[in-house]
Amino acid sequence: MQPHTLNVHIMHADPVMTAGLRVILGDHADFSVSTHAVCPHALSMAHVIVADYQGGIAAARQMPQDRYSPAPRVLIVTQFDKEWEVRMAMDSGVHGYLLQGCSADELVKATRSLSQGLRHLSESVTRCVADSLSRESLTGRETDVLRLLAQGCCNKSIARELGIGVGTVKTHVKGLMSKLDATARTHAVVVATQRGLIGPSQGLMRRPVNGFHNAALQ
């Protein structure tokens, strides 16, 4: 293998996407492209991993932190474009983030950039991250309260569901409304939905009250 060869390992969960990625990247002579379904052991030699959203996050979190043996760089190609989705991926150690539908040239450019130790985000993703960094993030508990507000729950119901006092609920509501620059509870839900912090009809996943929060919404 020549020193300049770039080993790209595709771990995308979508077989059609995998086929397309393989064709595009494999069209470049300096790329050695492998797919996880056919050649899983090639992962150990990869410089760049191209994956779907969940697979990319899992791969990034499992990479060893060894400065003497650099870990592969992770590039996600996905349709997920919500603020919290992008931020969770970046916080997990993902190095590149492209949206499905990007051009073949951008895919190749992103792969090369990651191999050089750089980051690459789609333009719309870059704007999303920049906008989110300019705003104060909701805490995990504020997000829990917000999602219950979206279900139409009153303060007493929220307090009962989360195992906290009504006064504490009021404090969280006041805090999240301030962070969302909302003028009313329903306005806060609308703003949060527009920003992708909660889905249009997303409710709180029922779970025992134990102090832990959904990792994707922290």
mmCIF file of C-alpha atoms in Angstrom:
data_model
loop_
_atom_site.group_PDB
_atom_site.id
_atom_site.type_symbol
_atom_site.label_atom_id
_atom_site.label_comp_id
_atom_site.label_asym_id
_atom_site.label_seq_id
_atom_site.Cartn_x
_atom_site.Cartn_y
_atom_site.Cartn_z
ATOM 1 C CA MET A 1 0.000 0.000 0.000
ATOM 2 C CA GLN A 2 1.329 3.413 -0.979
ATOM 3 C CA PRO A 3 1.774 5.951 1.848
ATOM 4 C CA HIS A 4 -0.682 8.357 0.214
ATOM 5 C CA THR A 5 -3.541 5.851 0.010
ATOM 6 C CA LEU A 6 -6.550 6.907 2.057
ATOM 7 C CA ASN A 7 -8.427 3.989 3.615
ATOM 8 C CA VAL A 8 -12.152 4.737 3.809
ATOM 9 C CA HIS A 9 -14.426 2.294 5.631
ATOM 10 C CA ILE A 10 -18.176 2.574 5.046
ATOM 11 C CA MET A 11 -20.408 1.511 7.938
ATOM 12 C CA HIS A 12 -23.701 3.014 6.814
ATOM 13 C CA ALA A 13 -26.813 1.110 7.905
ATOM 14 C CA ASP A 14 -28.648 1.811 4.646
ATOM 15 C CA PRO A 15 -27.544 -0.634 1.916
ATOM 16 C CA VAL A 16 -28.538 1.776 -0.862
ATOM 17 C CA MET A 17 -26.572 4.609 0.722
ATOM 18 C CA THR A 18 -23.637 2.258 1.218
ATOM 19 C CA ALA A 19 -23.657 1.336 -2.449
ATOM 20 C CA GLY A 20 -23.783 4.968 -3.504
ATOM 21 C CA LEU A 21 -21.023 6.028 -1.136
ATOM 22 C CA ARG A 22 -18.831 3.175 -2.314
ATOM 23 C CA VAL A 23 -19.263 4.122 -5.967
ATOM 24 C CA ILE A 24 -18.561 7.823 -5.402
ATOM 25 C CA LEU A 25 -15.542 7.373 -3.159
ATOM 26 C CA GLY A 26 -14.230 4.375 -5.052
ATOM 27 C CA ASP A 27 -13.996 6.497 -8.187
ATOM 28 C CA HIS A 28 -10.861 8.153 -6.757
ATOM 29 C CA ALA A 29 -7.591 6.304 -7.279
ATOM 30 C CA ASP A 30 -6.074 7.414 -3.974
ATOM 31 C CA PHE A 31 -9.034 6.052 -1.985
ATOM 32 C CA SER A 32 -9.101 2.438 -0.828
ATOM 33 C CA VAL A 33 -12.762 1.866 -0.029
ATOM 34 C CA SER A 34 -14.179 -1.001 2.044
ATOM 35 C CA THR A 35 -17.628 -1.754 3.435
ATOM 36 C CA HIS A 36 -18.308 -3.237 6.833
ATOM 37 C CA ALA A 37 -20.732 -5.865 5.557
ATOM 38 C CA VAL A 38 -18.160 -7.339 3.171
ATOM 39 C CA CYS A 39 -14.881 -6.619 4.913
ATOM 40 C CA PRO A 40 -15.375 -5.789 8.631
ATOM 41 C CA HIS A 41 -11.699 -6.336 9.498
ATOM 42 C CA ALA A 42 -10.790 -3.335 7.280
ATOM 43 C CA LEU A 43 -12.052 -1.120 10.094
ATOM 44 C CA SER A 44 -8.727 -1.574 11.877
ATOM 45 C CA MET A 45 -6.895 0.062 8.959
ATOM 46 C CA ALA A 46 -9.348 2.882 8.283
ATOM 47 C CA HIS A 47 -8.338 6.520 8.215
ATOM 48 C CA VAL A 48 -11.920 7.716 7.761
ATOM 49 C CA ILE A 49 -15.170 5.974 8.698
ATOM 50 C CA VAL A 50 -18.331 6.981 6.821
ATOM 51 C CA ALA A 51 -21.454 6.035 8.748
ATOM 52 C CA ASP A 52 -25.127 6.728 9.390
ATOM 53 C CA TYR A 53 -26.166 8.845 12.378
ATOM 54 C CA GLN A 54 -26.419 6.205 15.102
ATOM 55 C CA GLY A 55 -23.508 4.168 13.784
ATOM 56 C CA GLY A 56 -21.308 7.238 13.524
ATOM 57 C CA ILE A 57 -21.981 8.301 17.080
ATOM 58 C CA ALA A 58 -21.338 4.787 18.367
ATOM 59 C CA ALA A 59 -18.083 4.568 16.415
ATOM 60 C CA ALA A 60 -16.873 7.962 17.632
ATOM 61 C CA ARG A 61 -17.574 7.104 21.258
ATOM 62 C CA GLN A 62 -15.700 3.820 21.033
ATOM 63 C CA MET A 63 -12.548 5.187 19.428
ATOM 64 C CA PRO A 64 -9.422 4.814 21.586
ATOM 65 C CA GLN A 65 -7.725 8.035 22.596
ATOM 66 C CA ASP A 66 -4.116 7.226 21.744
ATOM 67 C CA ARG A 67 -1.948 10.052 20.437
ATOM 68 C CA TYR A 68 0.657 7.574 19.171
ATOM 69 C CA SER A 69 -1.911 5.662 17.107
ATOM 70 C CA PRO A 70 -4.474 8.137 15.758
ATOM 71 C CA ALA A 71 -8.014 6.786 15.666
ATOM 72 C CA PRO A 72 -10.057 6.913 12.457
ATOM 73 C CA ARG A 73 -12.008 10.088 11.839
ATOM 74 C CA VAL A 74 -15.789 9.706 11.693
ATOM 75 C CA LEU A 75 -17.977 11.240 8.977
ATOM 76 C CA ILE A 76 -21.756 11.005 9.345
ATOM 77 C CA VAL A 77 -24.025 11.098 6.295
ATOM 78 C CA THR A 78 -27.638 11.436 7.408
ATOM 79 C CA GLN A 79 -31.004 13.086 6.930
ATOM 80 C CA PHE A 80 -31.080 14.237 10.571
ATOM 81 C CA ASP A 81 -30.655 18.018 10.695
ATOM 82 C CA LYS A 82 -32.136 19.088 14.012
ATOM 83 C CA GLU A 83 -30.083 21.217 16.365
ATOM 84 C CA TRP A 84 -29.911 18.690 19.200
ATOM 85 C CA GLU A 85 -29.082 15.867 16.773
ATOM 86 C CA VAL A 86 -26.126 17.746 15.314
ATOM 87 C CA ARG A 87 -24.847 18.889 18.680
ATOM 88 C CA MET A 88 -25.055 15.410 20.171
ATOM 89 C CA ALA A 89 -23.031 14.027 17.277
ATOM 90 C CA MET A 90 -20.336 16.671 17.630
ATOM 91 C CA ASP A 91 -20.239 16.282 21.410
ATOM 92 C CA SER A 92 -19.785 12.524 20.893
ATOM 93 C CA GLY A 93 -16.589 13.088 18.924
ATOM 94 C CA VAL A 94 -17.849 12.995 15.322
ATOM 95 C CA HIS A 95 -15.558 14.967 13.000
ATOM 96 C CA GLY A 96 -17.736 15.465 9.922
ATOM 97 C CA TYR A 97 -21.469 15.839 9.308
ATOM 98 C CA LEU A 98 -23.096 15.770 5.872
ATOM 99 C CA LEU A 99 -26.754 15.712 4.959
ATOM 100 C CA GLN A 100 -28.043 13.142 2.516
ATOM 101 C CA GLY A 101 -28.429 14.844 -0.823
ATOM 102 C CA CYS A 102 -25.055 16.568 -0.622
ATOM 103 C CA SER A 103 -23.028 16.623 -3.822
ATOM 104 C CA ALA A 104 -20.476 13.954 -4.679
ATOM 105 C CA ASP A 105 -17.794 16.658 -4.650
ATOM 106 C CA GLU A 106 -18.671 17.652 -1.097
ATOM 107 C CA LEU A 107 -18.550 14.032 0.040
ATOM 108 C CA VAL A 108 -15.063 13.637 -1.415
ATOM 109 C CA LYS A 109 -13.953 16.999 -0.004
ATOM 110 C CA ALA A 110 -15.240 16.111 3.455
ATOM 111 C CA THR A 111 -13.475 12.745 3.402
ATOM 112 C CA ARG A 112 -10.186 14.348 2.404
ATOM 113 C CA SER A 113 -10.575 17.072 5.033
ATOM 114 C CA LEU A 114 -11.094 14.542 7.797
ATOM 115 C CA SER A 115 -8.055 12.547 6.666
ATOM 116 C CA GLN A 116 -6.003 15.727 7.109
ATOM 117 C CA GLY A 117 -7.189 16.183 10.684
ATOM 118 C CA LEU A 118 -9.792 18.823 9.844
ATOM 119 C CA ARG A 119 -13.533 18.951 10.412
ATOM 120 C CA HIS A 120 -16.220 19.317 7.774
ATOM 121 C CA LEU A 121 -19.886 20.177 8.184
ATOM 122 C CA SER A 122 -22.544 20.844 5.561
ATOM 123 C CA GLU A 123 -23.263 24.541 5.177
ATOM 124 C CA SER A 124 -26.739 24.242 6.681
ATOM 125 C CA VAL A 125 -25.337 22.200 9.570
ATOM 126 C CA THR A 126 -22.677 24.842 10.177
ATOM 127 C CA ARG A 127 -25.380 27.501 10.447
ATOM 128 C CA CYS A 128 -27.361 25.281 12.801
ATOM 129 C CA VAL A 129 -24.383 24.787 15.115
ATOM 130 C CA ALA A 130 -23.475 28.480 15.012
ATOM 131 C CA ASP A 131 -27.029 29.479 15.890
ATOM 132 C CA SER A 132 -27.218 26.958 18.736
ATOM 133 C CA LEU A 133 -23.928 28.144 20.221
ATOM 134 C CA SER A 134 -25.301 31.678 20.367
ATOM 135 C CA ARG A 135 -28.160 30.495 22.579
ATOM 136 C CA GLU A 136 -28.113 29.097 26.090
ATOM 137 C CA SER A 137 -28.900 25.372 26.067
ATOM 138 C CA LEU A 138 -31.746 23.876 28.059
ATOM 139 C CA THR A 139 -30.817 21.624 30.943
ATOM 140 C CA GLY A 140 -31.949 18.017 30.939
ATOM 141 C CA ARG A 141 -34.683 18.745 33.490
ATOM 142 C CA GLU A 142 -35.875 21.813 31.578
ATOM 143 C CA THR A 143 -36.175 19.599 28.493
ATOM 144 C CA ASP A 144 -38.220 17.068 30.473
ATOM 145 C CA VAL A 145 -40.555 19.830 31.630
ATOM 146 C CA LEU A 146 -40.798 21.211 28.101
ATOM 147 C CA ARG A 147 -41.799 17.862 26.636
ATOM 148 C CA LEU A 148 -44.541 17.495 29.243
ATOM 149 C CA LEU A 149 -45.722 21.014 28.459
ATOM 150 C CA ALA A 150 -45.995 19.898 24.844
ATOM 151 C CA GLN A 151 -48.406 17.170 26.022
ATOM 152 C CA GLY A 152 -50.574 19.820 27.657
ATOM 153 C CA CYS A 153 -49.667 18.867 31.217
ATOM 154 C CA CYS A 154 -50.280 21.345 34.039
ATOM 155 C CA ASN A 155 -47.671 22.139 36.687
ATOM 156 C CA LYS A 156 -49.110 19.601 39.141
ATOM 157 C CA SER A 157 -49.034 16.822 36.543
ATOM 158 C CA ILE A 158 -45.459 17.678 35.599
ATOM 159 C CA ALA A 159 -44.412 17.678 39.248
ATOM 160 C CA ARG A 160 -46.032 14.287 39.792
ATOM 161 C CA GLU A 161 -44.460 12.803 36.647
ATOM 162 C CA LEU A 162 -40.949 14.027 37.454
ATOM 163 C CA GLY A 163 -41.114 13.592 41.217
ATOM 164 C CA ILE A 164 -40.374 17.244 41.972
ATOM 165 C CA GLY A 165 -42.247 20.086 43.658
ATOM 166 C CA VAL A 166 -44.667 22.399 41.880
ATOM 167 C CA GLY A 167 -42.471 25.341 42.813
ATOM 168 C CA THR A 168 -39.509 23.647 41.140
ATOM 169 C CA VAL A 169 -41.602 23.074 38.016
ATOM 170 C CA LYS A 170 -42.478 26.769 37.912
ATOM 171 C CA THR A 171 -38.775 27.600 38.164
ATOM 172 C CA HIS A 172 -37.938 25.298 35.253
ATOM 173 C CA VAL A 173 -40.785 26.708 33.166
ATOM 174 C CA LYS A 174 -39.558 30.236 33.813
ATOM 175 C CA GLY A 175 -36.005 29.238 32.913
ATOM 176 C CA LEU A 176 -36.869 27.475 29.671
ATOM 177 C CA MET A 177 -39.170 30.298 28.567
ATOM 178 C CA SER A 178 -36.370 32.771 29.131
ATOM 179 C CA LYS A 179 -33.876 30.659 27.158
ATOM 180 C CA LEU A 180 -36.353 30.192 24.310
ATOM 181 C CA ASP A 181 -37.354 33.870 24.405
ATOM 182 C CA ALA A 182 -40.972 32.727 24.679
ATOM 183 C CA THR A 183 -43.861 34.857 25.885
ATOM 184 C CA ALA A 184 -46.114 31.971 26.945
ATOM 185 C CA ARG A 185 -45.994 28.234 27.596
ATOM 186 C CA THR A 186 -47.526 27.377 24.225
ATOM 187 C CA HIS A 187 -45.101 29.773 22.539
ATOM 188 C CA ALA A 188 -42.214 27.934 24.188
ATOM 189 C CA VAL A 189 -43.456 24.641 22.723
ATOM 190 C CA VAL A 190 -43.761 26.201 19.243
ATOM 191 C CA VAL A 191 -40.245 27.667 19.407
ATOM 192 C CA ALA A 192 -38.766 24.403 20.688
ATOM 193 C CA THR A 193 -40.471 22.456 17.897
ATOM 194 C CA GLN A 194 -39.154 24.870 15.264
ATOM 195 C CA ARG A 195 -35.634 24.449 16.627
ATOM 196 C CA GLY A 196 -35.951 20.667 16.672
ATOM 197 C CA LEU A 197 -35.594 20.403 20.452
ATOM 198 C CA ILE A 198 -38.816 18.367 20.518
ATOM 199 C CA GLY A 199 -40.791 16.705 17.757
ATOM 200 C CA PRO A 200 -44.167 18.000 16.543
ATOM 201 C CA SER A 201 -45.993 15.329 18.567
ATOM 202 C CA GLN A 202 -43.181 14.074 20.745
ATOM 203 C CA GLY A 203 -44.024 13.117 24.300
ATOM 204 C CA LEU A 204 -41.855 12.231 27.252
ATOM 205 C CA MET A 205 -40.819 8.591 27.249
ATOM 206 C CA ARG A 206 -42.199 7.093 30.422
ATOM 207 C CA ARG A 207 -39.559 5.858 32.782
ATOM 208 C CA PRO A 208 -38.949 5.553 36.524
ATOM 209 C CA VAL A 209 -38.052 8.808 38.195
ATOM 210 C CA ASN A 210 -34.374 8.232 38.936
ATOM 211 C CA GLY A 211 -32.632 11.459 38.018
ATOM 212 C CA PHE A 212 -31.361 10.266 34.629
ATOM 213 C CA HIS A 213 -32.269 12.055 31.394
ATOM 214 C CA ASN A 214 -32.509 11.017 27.776
ATOM 215 C CA ALA A 215 -28.887 11.327 26.605
ATOM 216 C CA ALA A 216 -29.961 12.732 23.244
ATOM 217 C CA LEU A 217 -31.598 15.705 24.928
ATOM 218 C CA GLN A 218 -28.992 16.721 27.480
#
